[in-house]
XYZ file of C-alpha atoms in Angstrom:
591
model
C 42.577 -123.137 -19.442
C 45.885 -123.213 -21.293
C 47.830 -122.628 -18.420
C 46.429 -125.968 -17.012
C 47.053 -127.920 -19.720
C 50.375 -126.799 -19.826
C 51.182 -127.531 -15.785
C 49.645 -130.753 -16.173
C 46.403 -130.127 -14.063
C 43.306 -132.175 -14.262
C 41.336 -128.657 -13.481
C 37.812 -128.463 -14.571
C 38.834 -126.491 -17.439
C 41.490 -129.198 -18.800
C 38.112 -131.196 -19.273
C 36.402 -128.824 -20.759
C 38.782 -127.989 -23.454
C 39.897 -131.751 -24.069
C 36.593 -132.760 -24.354
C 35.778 -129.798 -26.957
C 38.564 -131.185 -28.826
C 37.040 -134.630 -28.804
C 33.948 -133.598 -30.057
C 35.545 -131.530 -32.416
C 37.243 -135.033 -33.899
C 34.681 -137.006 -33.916
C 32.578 -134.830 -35.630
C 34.592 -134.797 -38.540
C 35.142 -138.201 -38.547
C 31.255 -138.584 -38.682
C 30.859 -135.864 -41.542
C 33.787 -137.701 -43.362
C 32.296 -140.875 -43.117
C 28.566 -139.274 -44.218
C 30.249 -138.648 -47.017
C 31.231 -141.289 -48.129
C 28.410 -142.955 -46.929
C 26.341 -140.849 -49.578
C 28.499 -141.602 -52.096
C 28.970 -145.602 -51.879
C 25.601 -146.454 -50.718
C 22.371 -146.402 -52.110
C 20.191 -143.828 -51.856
C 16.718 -143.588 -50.881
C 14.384 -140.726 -49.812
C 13.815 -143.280 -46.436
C 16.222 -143.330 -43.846
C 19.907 -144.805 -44.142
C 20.152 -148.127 -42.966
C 23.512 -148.017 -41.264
C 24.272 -151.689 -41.363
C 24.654 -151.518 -45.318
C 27.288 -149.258 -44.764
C 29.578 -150.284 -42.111
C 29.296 -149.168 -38.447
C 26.137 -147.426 -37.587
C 28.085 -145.065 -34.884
C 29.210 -143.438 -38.062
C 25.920 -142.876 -39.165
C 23.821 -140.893 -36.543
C 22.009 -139.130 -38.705
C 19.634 -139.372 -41.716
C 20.264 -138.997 -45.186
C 17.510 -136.591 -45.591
C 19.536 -133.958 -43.316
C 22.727 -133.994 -45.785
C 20.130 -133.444 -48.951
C 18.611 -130.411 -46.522
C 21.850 -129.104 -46.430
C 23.422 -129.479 -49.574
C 20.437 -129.519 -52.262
C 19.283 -132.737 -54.601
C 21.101 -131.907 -57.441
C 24.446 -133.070 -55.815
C 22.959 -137.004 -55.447
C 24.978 -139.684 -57.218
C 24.077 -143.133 -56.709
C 25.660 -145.960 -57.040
C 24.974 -146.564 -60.631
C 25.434 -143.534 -61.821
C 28.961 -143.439 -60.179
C 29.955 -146.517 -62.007
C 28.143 -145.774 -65.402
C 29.773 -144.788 -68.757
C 27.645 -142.033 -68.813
C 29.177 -139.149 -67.226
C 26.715 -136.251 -67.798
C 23.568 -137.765 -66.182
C 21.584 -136.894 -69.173
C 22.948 -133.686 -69.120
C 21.778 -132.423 -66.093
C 24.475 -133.173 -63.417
C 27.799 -132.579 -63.108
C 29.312 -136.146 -61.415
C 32.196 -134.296 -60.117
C 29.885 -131.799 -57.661
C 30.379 -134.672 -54.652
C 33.828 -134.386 -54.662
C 34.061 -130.630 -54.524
C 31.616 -130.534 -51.828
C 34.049 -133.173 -50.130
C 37.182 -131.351 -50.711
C 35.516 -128.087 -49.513
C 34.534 -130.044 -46.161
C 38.022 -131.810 -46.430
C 39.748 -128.949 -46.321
C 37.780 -126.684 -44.248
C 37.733 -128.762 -41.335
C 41.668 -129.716 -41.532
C 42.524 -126.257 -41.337
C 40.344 -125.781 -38.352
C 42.293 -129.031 -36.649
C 45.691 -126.932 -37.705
C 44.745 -123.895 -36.041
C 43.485 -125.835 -32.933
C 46.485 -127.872 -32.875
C 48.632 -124.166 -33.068
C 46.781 -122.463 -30.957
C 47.012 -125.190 -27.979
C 50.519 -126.081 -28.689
C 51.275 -121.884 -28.699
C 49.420 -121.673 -25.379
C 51.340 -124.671 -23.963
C 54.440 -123.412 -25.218
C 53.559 -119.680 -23.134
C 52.606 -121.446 -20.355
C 55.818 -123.375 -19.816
C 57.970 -120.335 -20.156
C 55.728 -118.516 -17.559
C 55.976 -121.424 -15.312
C 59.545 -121.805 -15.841
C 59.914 -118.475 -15.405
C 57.984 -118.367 -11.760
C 60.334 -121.510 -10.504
C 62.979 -119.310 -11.047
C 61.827 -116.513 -9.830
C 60.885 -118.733 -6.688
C 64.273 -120.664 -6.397
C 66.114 -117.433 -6.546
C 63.642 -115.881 -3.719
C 64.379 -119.044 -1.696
C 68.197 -118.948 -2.137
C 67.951 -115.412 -0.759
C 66.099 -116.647 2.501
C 68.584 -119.491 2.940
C 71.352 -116.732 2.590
C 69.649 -114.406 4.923
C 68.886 -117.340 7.912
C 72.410 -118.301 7.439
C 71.522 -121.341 5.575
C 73.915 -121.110 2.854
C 74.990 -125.104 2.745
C 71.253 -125.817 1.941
C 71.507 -122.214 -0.766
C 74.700 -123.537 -2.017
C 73.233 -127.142 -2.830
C 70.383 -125.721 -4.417
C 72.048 -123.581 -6.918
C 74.380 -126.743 -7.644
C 71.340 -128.716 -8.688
C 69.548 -126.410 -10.722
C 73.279 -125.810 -12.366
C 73.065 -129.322 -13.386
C 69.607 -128.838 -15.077
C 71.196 -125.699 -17.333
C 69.969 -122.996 -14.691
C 71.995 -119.544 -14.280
C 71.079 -117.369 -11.879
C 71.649 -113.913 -12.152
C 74.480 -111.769 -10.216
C 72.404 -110.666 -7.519
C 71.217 -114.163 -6.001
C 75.166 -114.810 -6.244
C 75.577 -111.667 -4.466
C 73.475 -112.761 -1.469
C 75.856 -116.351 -1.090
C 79.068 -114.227 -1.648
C 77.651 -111.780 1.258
C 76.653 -114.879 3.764
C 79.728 -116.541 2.845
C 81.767 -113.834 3.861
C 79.799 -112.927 7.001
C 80.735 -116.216 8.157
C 84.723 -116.532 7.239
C 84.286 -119.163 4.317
C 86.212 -116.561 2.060
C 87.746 -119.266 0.380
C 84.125 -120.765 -0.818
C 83.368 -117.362 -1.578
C 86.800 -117.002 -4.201
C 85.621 -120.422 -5.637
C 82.374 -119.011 -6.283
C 83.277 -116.035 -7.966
C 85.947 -117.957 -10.364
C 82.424 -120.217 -11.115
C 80.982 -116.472 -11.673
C 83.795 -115.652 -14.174
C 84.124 -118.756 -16.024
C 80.619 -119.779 -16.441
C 78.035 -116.623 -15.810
C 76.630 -114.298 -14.929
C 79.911 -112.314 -14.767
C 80.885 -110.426 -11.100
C 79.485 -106.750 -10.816
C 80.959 -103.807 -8.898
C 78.943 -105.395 -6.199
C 80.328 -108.599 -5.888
C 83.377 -107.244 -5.253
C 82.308 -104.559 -2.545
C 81.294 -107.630 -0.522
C 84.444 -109.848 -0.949
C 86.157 -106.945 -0.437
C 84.502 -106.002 2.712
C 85.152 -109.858 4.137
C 88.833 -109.118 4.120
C 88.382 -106.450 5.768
C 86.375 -107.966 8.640
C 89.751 -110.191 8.978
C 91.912 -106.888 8.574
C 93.615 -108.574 5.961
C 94.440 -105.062 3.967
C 97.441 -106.965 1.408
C 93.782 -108.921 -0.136
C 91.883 -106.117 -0.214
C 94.272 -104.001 -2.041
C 94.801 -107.138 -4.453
C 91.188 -107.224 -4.959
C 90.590 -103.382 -5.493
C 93.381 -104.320 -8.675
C 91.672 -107.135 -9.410
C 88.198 -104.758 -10.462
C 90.389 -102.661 -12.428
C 91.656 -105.420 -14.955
C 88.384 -106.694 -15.570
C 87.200 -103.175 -16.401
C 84.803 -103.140 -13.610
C 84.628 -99.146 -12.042
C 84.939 -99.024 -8.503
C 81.953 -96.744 -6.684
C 81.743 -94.901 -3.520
C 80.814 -97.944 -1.855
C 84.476 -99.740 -2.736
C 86.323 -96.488 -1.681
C 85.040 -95.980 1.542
C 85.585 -99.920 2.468
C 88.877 -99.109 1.117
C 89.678 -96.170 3.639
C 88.282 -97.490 6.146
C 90.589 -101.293 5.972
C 93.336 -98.792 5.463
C 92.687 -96.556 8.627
C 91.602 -100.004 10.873
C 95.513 -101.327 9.917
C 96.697 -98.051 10.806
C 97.999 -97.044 7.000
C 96.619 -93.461 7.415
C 99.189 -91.977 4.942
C 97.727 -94.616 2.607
C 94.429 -93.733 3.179
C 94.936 -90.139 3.087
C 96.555 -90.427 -0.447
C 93.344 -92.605 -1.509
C 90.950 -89.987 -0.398
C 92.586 -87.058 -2.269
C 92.149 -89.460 -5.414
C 88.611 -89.456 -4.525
C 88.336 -85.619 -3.487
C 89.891 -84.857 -7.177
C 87.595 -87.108 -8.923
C 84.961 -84.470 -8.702
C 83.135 -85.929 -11.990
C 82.310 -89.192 -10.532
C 81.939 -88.478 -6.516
C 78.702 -86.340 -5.063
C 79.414 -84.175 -2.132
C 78.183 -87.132 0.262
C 80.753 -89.373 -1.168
C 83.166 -87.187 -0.132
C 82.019 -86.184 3.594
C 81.650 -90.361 4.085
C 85.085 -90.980 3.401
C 86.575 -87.669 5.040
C 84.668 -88.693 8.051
C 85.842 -92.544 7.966
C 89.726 -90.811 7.388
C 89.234 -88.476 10.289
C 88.164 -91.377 12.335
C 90.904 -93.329 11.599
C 93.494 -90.371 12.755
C 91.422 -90.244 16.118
C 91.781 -93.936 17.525
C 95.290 -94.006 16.258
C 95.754 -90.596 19.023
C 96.752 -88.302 15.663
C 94.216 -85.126 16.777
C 95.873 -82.601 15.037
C 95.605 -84.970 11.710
C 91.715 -85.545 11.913
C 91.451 -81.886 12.969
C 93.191 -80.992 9.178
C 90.606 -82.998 7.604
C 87.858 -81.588 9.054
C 89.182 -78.131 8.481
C 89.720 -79.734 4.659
C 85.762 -80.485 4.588
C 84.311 -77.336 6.226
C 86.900 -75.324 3.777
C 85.107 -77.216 0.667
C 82.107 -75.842 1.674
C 80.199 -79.842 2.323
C 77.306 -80.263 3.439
C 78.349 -82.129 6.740
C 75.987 -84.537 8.268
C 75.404 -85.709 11.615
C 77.921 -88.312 12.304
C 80.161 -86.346 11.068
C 80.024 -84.069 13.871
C 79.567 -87.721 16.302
C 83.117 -88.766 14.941
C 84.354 -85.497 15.750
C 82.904 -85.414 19.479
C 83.597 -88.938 20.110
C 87.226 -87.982 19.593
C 87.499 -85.370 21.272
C 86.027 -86.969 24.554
C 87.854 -90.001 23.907
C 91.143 -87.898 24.304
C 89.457 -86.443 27.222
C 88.845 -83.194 25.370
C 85.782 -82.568 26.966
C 85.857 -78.539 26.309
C 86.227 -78.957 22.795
C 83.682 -81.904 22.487
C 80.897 -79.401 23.619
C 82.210 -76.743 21.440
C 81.418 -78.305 18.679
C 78.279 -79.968 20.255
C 77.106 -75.845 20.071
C 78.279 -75.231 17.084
C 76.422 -79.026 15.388
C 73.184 -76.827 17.286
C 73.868 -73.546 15.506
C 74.526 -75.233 11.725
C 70.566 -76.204 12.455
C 71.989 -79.590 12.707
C 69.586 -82.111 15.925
C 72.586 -84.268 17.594
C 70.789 -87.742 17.563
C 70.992 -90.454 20.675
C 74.321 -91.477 19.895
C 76.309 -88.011 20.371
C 74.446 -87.970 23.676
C 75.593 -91.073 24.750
C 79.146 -89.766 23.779
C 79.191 -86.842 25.751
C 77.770 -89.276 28.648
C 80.230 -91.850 28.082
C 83.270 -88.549 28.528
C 82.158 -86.675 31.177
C 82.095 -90.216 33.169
C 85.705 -91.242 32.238
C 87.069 -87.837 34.192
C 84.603 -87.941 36.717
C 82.165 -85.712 35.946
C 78.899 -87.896 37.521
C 77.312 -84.807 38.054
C 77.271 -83.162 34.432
C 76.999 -86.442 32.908
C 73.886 -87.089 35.074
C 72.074 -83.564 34.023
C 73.142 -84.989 30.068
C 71.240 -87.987 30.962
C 67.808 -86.305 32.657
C 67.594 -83.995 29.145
C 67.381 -86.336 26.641
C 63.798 -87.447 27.212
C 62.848 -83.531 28.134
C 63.842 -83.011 24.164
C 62.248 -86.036 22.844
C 65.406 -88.046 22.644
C 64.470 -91.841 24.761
C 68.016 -93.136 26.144
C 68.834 -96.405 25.189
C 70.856 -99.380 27.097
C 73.975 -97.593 26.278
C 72.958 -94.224 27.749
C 72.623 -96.123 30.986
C 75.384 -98.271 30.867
C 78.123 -95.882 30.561
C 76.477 -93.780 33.615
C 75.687 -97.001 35.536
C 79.436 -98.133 34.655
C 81.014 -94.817 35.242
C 79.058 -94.673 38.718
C 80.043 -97.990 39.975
C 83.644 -97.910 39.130
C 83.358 -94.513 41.506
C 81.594 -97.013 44.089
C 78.204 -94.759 43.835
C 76.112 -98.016 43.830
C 73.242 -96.310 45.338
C 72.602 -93.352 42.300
C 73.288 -96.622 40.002
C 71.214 -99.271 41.116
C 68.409 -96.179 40.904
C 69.054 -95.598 37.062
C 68.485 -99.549 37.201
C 65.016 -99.270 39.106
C 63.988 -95.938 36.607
C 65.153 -98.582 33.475
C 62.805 -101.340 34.779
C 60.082 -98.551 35.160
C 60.116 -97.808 31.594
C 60.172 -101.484 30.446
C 62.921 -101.716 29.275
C 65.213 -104.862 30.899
C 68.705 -104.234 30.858
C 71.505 -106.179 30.209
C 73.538 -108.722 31.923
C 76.355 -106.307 31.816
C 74.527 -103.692 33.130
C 72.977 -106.109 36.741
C 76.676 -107.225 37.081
C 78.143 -104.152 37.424
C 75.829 -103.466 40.188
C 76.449 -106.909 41.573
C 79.561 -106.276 41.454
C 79.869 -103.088 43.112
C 77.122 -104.042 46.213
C 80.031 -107.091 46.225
C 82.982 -104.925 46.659
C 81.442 -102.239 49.281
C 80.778 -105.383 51.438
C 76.933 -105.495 51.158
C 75.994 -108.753 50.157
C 72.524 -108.580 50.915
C 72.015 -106.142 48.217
C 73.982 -107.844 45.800
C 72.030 -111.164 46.116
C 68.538 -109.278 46.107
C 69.682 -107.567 42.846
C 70.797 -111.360 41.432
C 66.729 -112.631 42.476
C 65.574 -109.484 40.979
C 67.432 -110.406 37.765
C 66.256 -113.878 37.508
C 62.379 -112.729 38.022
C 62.843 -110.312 34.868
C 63.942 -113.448 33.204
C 67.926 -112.291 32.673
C 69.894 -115.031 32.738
C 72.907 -114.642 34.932
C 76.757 -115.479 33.698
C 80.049 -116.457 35.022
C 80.419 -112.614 35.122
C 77.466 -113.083 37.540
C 78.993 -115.631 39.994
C 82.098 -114.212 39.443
C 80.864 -111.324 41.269
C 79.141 -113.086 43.794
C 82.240 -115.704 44.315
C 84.140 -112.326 45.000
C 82.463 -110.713 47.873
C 82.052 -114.322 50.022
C 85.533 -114.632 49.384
C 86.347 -111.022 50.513
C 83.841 -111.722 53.552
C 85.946 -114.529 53.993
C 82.784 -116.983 53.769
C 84.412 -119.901 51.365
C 81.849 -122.346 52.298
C 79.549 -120.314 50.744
C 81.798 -119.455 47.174
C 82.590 -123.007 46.689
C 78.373 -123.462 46.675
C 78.046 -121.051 43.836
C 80.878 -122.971 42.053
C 78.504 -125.434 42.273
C 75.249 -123.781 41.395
C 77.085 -122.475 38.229
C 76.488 -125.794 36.683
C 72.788 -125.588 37.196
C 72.776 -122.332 34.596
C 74.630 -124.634 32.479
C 77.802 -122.229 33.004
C 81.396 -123.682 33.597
C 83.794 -122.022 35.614
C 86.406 -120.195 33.885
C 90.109 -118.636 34.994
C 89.136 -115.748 37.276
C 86.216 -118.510 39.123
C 89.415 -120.607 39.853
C 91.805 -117.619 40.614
C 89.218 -116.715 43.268
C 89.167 -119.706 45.096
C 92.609 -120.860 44.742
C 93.674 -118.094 46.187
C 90.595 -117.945 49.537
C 92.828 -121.595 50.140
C 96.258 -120.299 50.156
C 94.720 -117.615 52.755
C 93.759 -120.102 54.624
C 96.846 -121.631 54.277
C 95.165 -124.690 53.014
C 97.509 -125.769 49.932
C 95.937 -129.051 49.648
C 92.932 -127.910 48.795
C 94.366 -125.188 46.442
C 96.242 -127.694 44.409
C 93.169 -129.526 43.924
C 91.580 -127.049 42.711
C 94.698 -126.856 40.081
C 93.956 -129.906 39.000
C 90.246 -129.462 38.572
C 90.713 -126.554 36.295
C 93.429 -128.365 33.934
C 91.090 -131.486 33.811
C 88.541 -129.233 32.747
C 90.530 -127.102 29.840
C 90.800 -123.942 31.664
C 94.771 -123.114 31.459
C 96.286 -121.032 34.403
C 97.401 -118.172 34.252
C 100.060 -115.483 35.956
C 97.435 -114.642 38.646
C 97.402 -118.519 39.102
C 100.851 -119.163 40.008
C 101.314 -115.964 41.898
C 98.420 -117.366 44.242
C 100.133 -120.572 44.424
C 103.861 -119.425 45.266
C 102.245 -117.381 47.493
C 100.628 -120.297 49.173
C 103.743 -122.222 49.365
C 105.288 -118.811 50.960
C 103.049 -118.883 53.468
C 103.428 -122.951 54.510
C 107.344 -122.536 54.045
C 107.779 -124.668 51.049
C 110.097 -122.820 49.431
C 111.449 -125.842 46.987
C 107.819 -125.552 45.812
C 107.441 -121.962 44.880
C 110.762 -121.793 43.349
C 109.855 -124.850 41.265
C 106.574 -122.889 39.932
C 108.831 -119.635 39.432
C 110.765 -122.283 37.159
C 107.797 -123.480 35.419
C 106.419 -120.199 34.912
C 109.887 -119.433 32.735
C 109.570 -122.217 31.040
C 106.155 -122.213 29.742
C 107.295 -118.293 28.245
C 104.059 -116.423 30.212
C 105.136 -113.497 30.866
C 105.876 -112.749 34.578
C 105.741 -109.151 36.550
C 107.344 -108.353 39.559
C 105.025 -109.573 42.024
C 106.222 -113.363 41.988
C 109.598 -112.563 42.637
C 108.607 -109.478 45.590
C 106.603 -112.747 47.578
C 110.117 -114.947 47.174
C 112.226 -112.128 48.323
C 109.925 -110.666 51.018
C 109.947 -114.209 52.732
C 113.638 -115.247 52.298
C 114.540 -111.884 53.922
C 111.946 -112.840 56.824
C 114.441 -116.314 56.903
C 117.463 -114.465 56.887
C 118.857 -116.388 53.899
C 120.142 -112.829 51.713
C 122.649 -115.440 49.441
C 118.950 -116.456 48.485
C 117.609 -112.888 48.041
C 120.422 -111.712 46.210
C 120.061 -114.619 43.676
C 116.669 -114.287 43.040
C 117.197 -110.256 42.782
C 119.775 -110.840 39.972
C 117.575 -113.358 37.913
C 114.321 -110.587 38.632
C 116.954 -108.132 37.256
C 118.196 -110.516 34.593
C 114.797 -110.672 33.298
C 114.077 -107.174 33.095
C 116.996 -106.647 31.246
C 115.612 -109.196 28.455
């Protein structure tokens, strides 16, 4: 009932109470006006006649019910009142009326006092629980804004409430620090945390780890090291969570050393960092030493972790596998594959999918194949990446057949692969010359509703080129535009260079145009095509002019445009020519 008074709510209850209060009012007003009724008017054992008195409203009862109440001995008339005798012949005391009143008097004022506390108490409750829900809300809907990626609608929010003396706490200002950073605005995000500092709630350990971790999305590791100083001269502890971002920005830039030295800070902090802490930042360290090709360094701190006696976890071993078969190490990947088994340790999807991914880069179709068929035997489902790195693998080795199979056994299970995955079949049906398949696998894509690509048309553009049917690649130029796909570099490259075959320059020059009217800019491939074009309809002045251009605009240039120049002015007999050009080729390896 309070709680509707106090939002303002004309609830069933507001009436109830108001009206109780009412009645509560008037009903003193009547008794305080019976009163004096009694006392200024005079009495009879009949009925009151109102009308002597005043208002009869104020008189809805007899007088009769007051004597009931309060006994005869407390009547005073009129004469009396205003006699010189004060004792009524001795037998009444004149001043019994007015204690009676002040009894009533007082009685029912204190009642109206503790009404009066009571409802402004509750109201006073109320609007603290209801301000306290509409923050509670407005923080919950910040967080939503943040998480949808909504964060100049969040951001406006919070300013307004600001205005109206509302602070909210750190962690809704975590959650626009963390979208903020997600999306690059890392300069909004600095503003807002100087807001944080200057005008509350103050930045936690937190805070930072996310600021911290935007710079490192942008590898810039000078910030993050600022930052990580920053926490320390505002007394705010860094936890596992800001070392590990640490070592890892470190290892992405390629400052192992400086890593290294970080995590034997954190290896001889053994107070403040669990066993976990330290395998997560060995393991980020030892990943680090692997994609920077330093094996015998991320063996050491391995050996380092397995000498501390840690409990190792799975991706620990993953890190360690993946780096081995990334350097090809296949032998000493699956040695430690048997020894994750033996520690009681289940390898998981992902070290699968390494081994997969390995055995494919050298070849190894066969193994990686019998890899593949286990994992569902041992209750491990493959995923898109199990298949695409033996669908990849097996097209790159032109064994379209075995691949577009794994394709048919993916759609089988429900599960729709990825554009990637249909192209590289595409693809290689393209390049062994069967373009039948390759457009029956582009239908079958479209009826499991995958949209194709340029990668798609690409494709496609490549094998009627290689057929030699450029009728048919300039109509999937065109039908690129129905997808609402433009034609990018390698779509140009294609065709430019199906027209200098044909030794129509013309056209391919066109086509030049087309793609610098349309923002695609040319590259080496490009100009190659073109001089070779020129090459082939003996404009010479031409291709040397493009060999000219090409120096100019600082691309850098191989050795193929300058093999087509001198390959054709030796076919001319011109060697004043081919000597020239060999001395600039020369010239420009030099530099």
């Amino acid at each position: 009932m309070a709680l509707a008074i106090a939002c303002g709510e004309s609830s069933p209850s507001h009436l109830v109470l108001l009206g109780f209060v009412n009645r509560t009012l008037d009903s003193i007003k009547r008794n305080i006006a019976q009163i004096f009724a009694n006392v200024f008017c005079s009495q009879t054992n009949n009925a009151v006649d109102a009308r002597t008195c005043g208002n009869a409203d104020l008189l809805p009862f007899k007088l009769e019910d007051f004597m009931t109440k309060f006994g005869e001995k407390y009547q005073l008339s009129a004469e009396d009142w205003f006699s010189e005798n004060k004792n009524l012949n001795d037998k009444q005391d004149p001043h019994a009326v007015f204690n009676v009143l002040d009894v009533m008097l007082k009685d029912n004022l204190e009642r109206l006092k503790m009404m009066r506390e009571s409802i402004s108490l509750a109201n006073m409750n109320c609007q603290g629980w209801t301000f306290e829900a509409n923050y509670l809300e407005t923080a919950e809907i910040i967080k939503d804004l943040c998480l949808y990626g909504k964060l100049g609608t969040a951001l406006w929010l919070r300013r307004k409430l600001m205005q109206k003396g509302v602070v909210f706490d750190v962690f809704t200002h975590n959650y626009l620090i963390n979208g903020l950073c997600k999306t690059g605005d890392l300069d909004k995000a600095d503003e807002l945390i100087k807001e944080m500092s200057e005008q509350g709630p103050s930045p936690n350990c937190a805070t930072y780890n996310t600021f911290i971790n935007g710079y490192c999305l942008i590898n810039n590791v000078d910030k993050v090291l600022d930052l990580f100083s920053t926490m320390a001269n505002k007394g705010i502890k860094p936890n596992r969570v800001t070392c590990n971002i640490l070592v890892h920005a470190l290892c992405k830039k390629g400052h192992l050393e400086d890593a290294k030295k970080h995590l034997e800070e954190i290896l001889d902090d053994d107070n403040d960092k669990t066993a976990s802490d330290k395998i997560i930042s060995s393991t980020i360290l030892m990943d680090g030493y692997f994609k920077n090709g330093k094996m015998v360094q991320a063996k050491s701190v391995w050996d380092n972790v397995v000498q501390m006696d840690t409990q190792v976890d799975v991706v620990a071993y993953n890190v360690l596998i993946n780096g081995f078969c990334s350097s090809q190490e296949i032998h000493l990947a699956f040695g430690y594959f048997c020894e994750m088994i033996k520690r009681g340790l289940l390898p998981d999807v992902f070290t699968y999918n390494t081994l997969i991914s390995g055995l494919c880069k050298i070849g190894k179709f066969d193994e990686a194949s019998y890899i593949h068929g286990i994992m569902s035997k041992i209750g491990i489902i493959p995923d898109q990446m199990s298949y695409k790195s033996l669908i990849q693998g097996l097209c790159i080795n032109g064994v379209v057949v075995r691949a577009n199979e794994l394709l048919l056994g993916m759609l089988e299970k429900s599960m729709v692969p990825e554009p990637l995955i249909w192209n590289l079949i595409i693809d290689c049906y393209g390049r062994c010359g069967n373009l039948g398949k390759a457009f029956s696998t582009k239908n079958q894509m479209l009826i499991y509703g995958v949209k194709p690509n340029v990668y798609t048309y690409n494709a496609l553009i490549y094998a009627q080129v290689k057929e030699g049917n450029i009728t048919n690649a300039v109509s999937l130029k065109q039908e690129m535009h129905s997808y609402g796909l433009l034609p990018d570099v390698v779509t140009y490259n294609l065709l430019i260079g199906a027209a200098c075959n044909s030794q129509n320059i013309e056209w391919a020059l066109h086509l030049l145009d087309e793609m610098l009217m349309l923002g695609c800019e040319p590259d080496i491939i490009t100009y190659t095509e073109l001089i070779r074009g020129h090459c082939i309809k003996d404009n010479m002045k031409e291709a040397e002019e493009l060999l000219r251009k090409m120096h100019n605009s600082g691309m850098p240039i191989d050795d193929v445009p300058y093999k087509i120049l001198v390959k054709k002015y030796c076919k001319m007999r011109k060697p004043d020519k081919v000597f020239d050009l060999y001395y600039k080729w020369m010239e420009r390896k030099r530099a």
